[in-house]
Short mmCIF file of C-alpha atoms and ligand atoms in Angstrom, two decimals:
data_model
loop_
_atom_site.label_atom_id
_atom_site.label_comp_id
_atom_site.label_asym_id
_atom_site.label_seq_id
_atom_site.Cartn_x
_atom_site.Cartn_y
_atom_site.Cartn_z
CA MET A 1 89.02 98.99 83.38
CA THR A 2 89.32 100.87 87.47
CA LYS A 3 86.91 99.13 89.51
CA VAL A 4 85.61 101.81 91.16
CA LEU A 5 83.35 101.40 95.20
CA ILE A 6 81.39 104.50 96.34
CA ILE A 7 80.45 104.14 99.74
CA ASP A 8 77.97 107.42 100.96
CA SER A 9 77.04 107.80 104.81
CA ALA A 10 74.93 110.91 104.87
CA ALA A 11 71.70 110.68 107.01
CA THR A 12 70.54 114.26 105.13
CA GLY A 13 69.75 112.56 101.82
CA GLU A 14 69.02 115.29 99.17
CA LYS A 15 70.65 117.48 101.14
CA SER A 16 74.23 116.03 101.93
CA VAL A 17 76.73 117.62 101.03
CA SER A 18 79.73 114.66 101.21
CA ARG A 19 76.68 112.90 98.94
CA LYS A 20 77.30 116.58 96.07
CA LEU A 21 80.43 115.21 96.48
CA THR A 22 80.49 111.80 95.71
CA ASN A 23 78.15 112.12 92.39
CA GLU A 24 80.07 115.19 91.39
CA PHE A 25 83.09 112.11 91.88
CA ALA A 26 80.61 109.60 90.32
CA GLU A 27 79.78 112.51 87.61
CA GLN A 28 84.00 113.11 86.17
CA LEU A 29 84.15 108.85 86.50
CA ARG A 30 81.91 108.80 84.17
CA SER A 31 81.88 111.29 81.54
CA ARG A 32 85.13 111.14 81.46
CA GLU A 33 85.68 106.84 81.52
CA PRO A 34 82.12 105.50 80.59
CA ARG A 35 84.19 102.20 80.91
CA ALA A 36 84.69 102.30 84.24
CA GLU A 37 82.91 100.01 86.35
CA ILE A 38 81.13 102.21 89.37
CA ILE A 39 79.65 100.47 92.46
CA ARG A 40 77.46 102.61 95.03
CA ARG A 41 76.87 102.02 98.38
CA ASP A 42 74.67 104.06 100.79
CA VAL A 43 75.07 103.23 104.16
CA GLY A 44 73.51 105.77 105.09
CA ARG A 45 70.34 105.72 102.93
CA ALA A 46 70.71 101.56 104.29
CA PRO A 47 72.08 102.12 106.58
CA ILE A 48 74.46 98.84 108.44
CA PRO A 49 72.88 96.85 111.49
CA HIS A 50 75.28 97.46 115.07
CA LEU A 51 76.71 94.51 115.84
CA THR A 52 74.90 92.50 118.71
CA GLU A 53 75.45 89.69 120.64
CA GLU A 54 73.56 87.92 118.59
CA THR A 55 75.50 89.08 115.37
CA VAL A 56 79.35 89.39 116.42
CA GLY A 57 80.44 86.02 117.39
CA ALA A 58 80.05 85.61 113.11
CA ILE A 59 82.48 89.25 112.01
CA ARG A 60 84.56 87.14 115.05
CA GLY A 61 85.28 83.50 113.40
CA ALA A 62 82.41 82.12 115.83
CA PRO A 63 79.29 82.33 113.35
CA GLY A 64 76.78 80.95 115.83
CA ASP A 65 73.87 79.11 114.07
CA THR A 66 71.33 81.25 114.55
CA GLU A 67 69.25 83.52 111.26
CA ALA A 68 70.56 86.59 112.29
CA ALA A 69 74.09 85.46 112.70
CA ALA A 70 73.92 83.65 109.21
CA ALA A 71 72.64 87.26 108.35
CA ALA A 72 75.91 88.89 109.53
CA LEU A 73 78.20 86.61 107.91
CA ALA A 74 76.41 86.92 104.31
CA LEU A 75 76.60 90.62 105.00
CA SER A 76 80.34 90.82 105.77
CA ASP A 77 80.98 88.56 102.68
CA ALA A 78 80.16 91.27 100.56
CA LEU A 79 80.88 94.39 101.94
CA ILE A 80 83.98 92.89 101.97
CA ALA A 81 83.65 91.18 98.86
CA GLU A 82 83.01 94.60 97.37
CA LEU A 83 85.97 96.50 99.05
CA LYS A 84 89.25 93.67 98.41
CA GLY A 85 87.14 93.94 95.03
CA ALA A 86 87.87 97.61 93.62
CA ASP A 87 90.31 99.58 92.52
CA LEU A 88 89.98 102.51 94.06
CA ILE A 89 88.03 103.52 96.85
CA VAL A 90 85.56 106.16 96.94
CA ILE A 91 84.23 107.24 100.90
CA GLY A 92 82.15 110.26 101.69
CA ALA A 93 82.12 110.72 105.34
CA PRO A 94 80.59 113.26 107.09
CA MET A 95 80.54 114.30 110.84
CA TYR A 96 78.05 114.12 113.19
CA ASN A 97 78.83 114.86 116.48
CA PHE A 98 82.67 115.58 115.53
CA GLY A 99 83.47 111.93 114.57
CA MET A 100 81.97 109.53 111.48
CA PRO A 101 78.20 108.33 111.21
CA SER A 102 77.79 106.09 113.04
CA THR A 103 76.05 103.19 109.79
CA LEU A 104 80.21 104.29 108.08
CA LYS A 105 81.77 102.79 111.77
CA ALA A 106 79.26 99.65 111.44
CA TRP A 107 80.18 99.12 108.18
CA PHE A 108 84.31 99.40 109.39
CA ASP A 109 82.63 96.65 112.07
CA HIS A 110 81.53 94.83 109.17
CA VAL A 111 84.23 94.57 107.12
CA LEU A 112 87.72 94.42 109.37
CA ARG A 113 88.01 90.53 109.64
CA ALA A 114 91.09 88.70 111.57
CA GLY A 115 93.01 87.27 109.16
CA ILE A 116 90.87 88.08 105.96
CA THR A 117 91.51 92.15 105.29
CA PHE A 118 93.93 91.54 108.77
CA ARG A 119 96.20 89.99 110.72
CA TYR A 120 98.04 89.74 113.62
CA THR A 121 101.84 88.11 112.37
CA SER A 122 104.60 88.06 115.06
CA GLY A 123 106.17 91.98 114.20
CA GLY A 124 102.50 92.46 114.75
CA PRO A 125 99.01 92.91 112.79
CA GLU A 126 99.38 93.77 109.41
CA GLY A 127 96.91 94.83 106.91
CA LEU A 128 95.40 92.35 103.99
CA VAL A 129 93.45 94.79 101.63
CA ARG A 130 97.24 95.80 99.31
CA GLY A 131 97.45 97.64 96.50
CA LYS A 132 94.87 100.21 97.29
CA ARG A 133 93.71 103.50 96.69
CA ALA A 134 90.90 105.53 98.28
CA ILE A 135 89.30 109.28 98.76
CA VAL A 136 88.16 110.10 102.09
CA ILE A 137 85.73 112.75 100.91
CA GLU A 138 84.68 114.72 104.26
CA ALA A 139 81.30 117.15 105.03
CA ARG A 140 82.24 119.32 108.17
CA ALA A 141 79.90 122.65 109.46
CA GLY A 142 83.41 123.98 110.97
CA LEU A 143 87.38 124.16 110.21
CA TYR A 144 89.06 121.59 112.05
CA SER A 145 91.78 120.89 109.95
CA GLU A 146 93.44 123.93 111.19
CA GLY A 147 93.37 126.48 114.01
CA PRO A 148 91.36 125.68 117.17
CA ALA A 149 89.09 123.12 117.11
CA ALA A 150 91.58 120.41 114.92
CA GLY A 151 91.63 118.50 118.23
CA MET A 152 87.66 118.27 117.67
CA ASP A 153 88.79 115.66 114.78
CA HIS A 154 87.76 112.63 115.64
CA GLN A 155 86.79 111.55 112.28
CA GLU A 156 89.50 111.70 109.62
CA PRO A 157 92.00 110.42 112.71
CA HIS A 158 90.00 107.28 113.49
CA ILE A 159 89.28 107.18 109.49
CA ARG A 160 92.80 106.67 109.13
CA THR A 161 93.89 104.53 111.75
CA LEU A 162 90.96 102.54 109.96
CA LEU A 163 91.78 101.97 106.29
CA GLY A 164 95.57 101.82 107.84
CA PHE A 165 95.23 98.33 109.52
CA MET A 166 93.90 97.67 106.79
CA GLY A 167 96.77 97.93 104.34
CA VAL A 168 95.58 100.94 102.53
CA THR A 169 97.23 103.79 103.20
CA ASP A 170 97.10 105.74 99.65
CA VAL A 171 94.43 107.44 100.16
CA THR A 172 93.05 112.14 99.63
CA TYR A 173 91.13 114.03 101.69
CA VAL A 174 89.48 115.97 100.34
CA ARG A 175 87.75 118.08 102.45
CA ALA A 176 84.70 120.11 102.92
CA GLU A 177 85.34 122.77 105.38
CA LYS A 178 82.96 125.50 107.07
CA LEU A 179 80.16 124.82 105.80
CA ALA A 180 78.58 127.07 108.36
CA PHE A 181 80.39 129.90 107.89
CA GLY A 182 78.22 131.45 106.22
CA PRO A 183 76.75 130.72 102.83
CA GLU A 184 80.05 132.32 100.69
CA ALA A 185 82.52 129.53 102.82
CA ALA A 186 79.65 127.07 102.34
CA THR A 187 80.27 127.85 97.57
CA ALA A 188 83.30 128.52 98.50
CA ALA A 189 84.93 125.53 100.45
CA ILE A 190 82.08 123.25 98.38
CA THR A 191 83.65 124.68 94.56
CA GLU A 192 87.21 123.67 96.07
CA ALA A 193 86.91 120.32 96.80
CA ILE A 194 84.39 119.40 93.64
CA GLU A 195 88.31 121.24 91.51
CA GLN A 196 89.57 118.51 93.98
CA LEU A 197 88.07 116.24 92.35
CA ASP A 198 87.95 116.85 89.10
CA GLY A 199 91.80 116.25 89.03
CA ILE A 200 91.64 113.22 90.79
CA ALA A 201 89.36 112.11 89.02
CA GLN A 202 92.21 112.54 85.64
CA THR A 203 94.86 111.72 87.86
CA GLU A 204 92.65 108.13 88.18
CA LEU A 205 92.36 107.94 84.89
CA ALA A 206 95.46 108.21 83.63
CA LEU A 207 96.94 106.07 86.53
CA ALA A 208 94.52 103.40 85.23
CA ALA A 209 95.48 103.75 81.40
C1 FMN B 1 74.10 115.04 113.55
C2 FMN B 1 74.61 115.51 112.90
C3 FMN B 1 75.65 116.29 114.22
C4 FMN B 1 76.53 116.94 113.23
N1 FMN B 1 78.38 117.49 114.35
C5 FMN B 1 79.21 118.21 113.71
C6 FMN B 1 80.30 117.89 114.27
O1 FMN B 1 80.13 117.52 115.00
N2 FMN B 1 80.73 118.69 113.32
C7 FMN B 1 81.17 120.13 112.11
O2 FMN B 1 81.65 120.66 112.23
N3 FMN B 1 79.72 119.83 111.97
C8 FMN B 1 78.98 118.70 112.49
N4 FMN B 1 77.54 118.93 112.11
C9 FMN B 1 77.15 119.05 110.23
C10 FMN B 1 77.59 118.30 109.41
O3 FMN B 1 78.76 118.19 109.20
C11 FMN B 1 77.11 119.01 107.79
O4 FMN B 1 75.92 119.52 107.89
C12 FMN B 1 77.87 118.24 106.99
O5 FMN B 1 77.15 118.61 105.29
C13 FMN B 1 77.03 117.04 107.03
O6 FMN B 1 77.86 116.04 105.43
P1 FMN B 1 76.11 115.88 105.18
O7 FMN B 1 75.76 116.86 104.28
O8 FMN B 1 77.00 114.75 103.66
O9 FMN B 1 75.35 115.26 106.27
C14 FMN B 1 75.87 117.53 112.44
C15 FMN B 1 75.66 117.21 111.59
C16 FMN B 1 74.67 116.62 111.58
C17 FMN B 1 73.45 115.61 111.09
#
């Protein structure tokens, strides 16, 4: 049975477009396949702490002996176990100031661990999180997938690099864009994203069957 990890990162609570879309996808999966195991990790509502002088060593192989270091290591281990245990990873990723939310970046800071999720070899770095599918659901006020602002998109390329560094390369990007281009454009963007997610839910379950 497909195990799905859904990560939300919006700071905007129930108003969040990306959370609406991750919820929609979870509902689509549940209604089609009630036995699908869905794990939710909401780093928007329960933010992942930033790394500090006290905790960074824990993530970089030198744990130290403080309570804070032990807590950071335990959190990192738990997040990596969730990641490695999933067949499908869904990330709800709002665009905040042209990038991902800082708490989603903090999640990546806790799961990118040398020797565990990637390693350095004589041929260069190698991802160790293999055989996964991922869906990144992006919500943005502007238009970045084409046009004059495309070069200001530091969200999707960064997420692509981080996932790819861990070996997660089979990724579909679902973009709800132009959310600030008026109510009609916003409704159209959300409807289109839901339709795309519906198609993906069908495909994923067909592949898992
Ligand atoms: C703090 C903050 C910064 C934002 N920065 C950008 C931005 O740089 N570019 C953009 O197109 N939209 C920006 N937006 C708009 C969001 O991308 C948009 O509201 C989207 O719906 C956010 O996803 P969410 O609804 O899941 O929170 C920003 C919103 C917030 C709250």
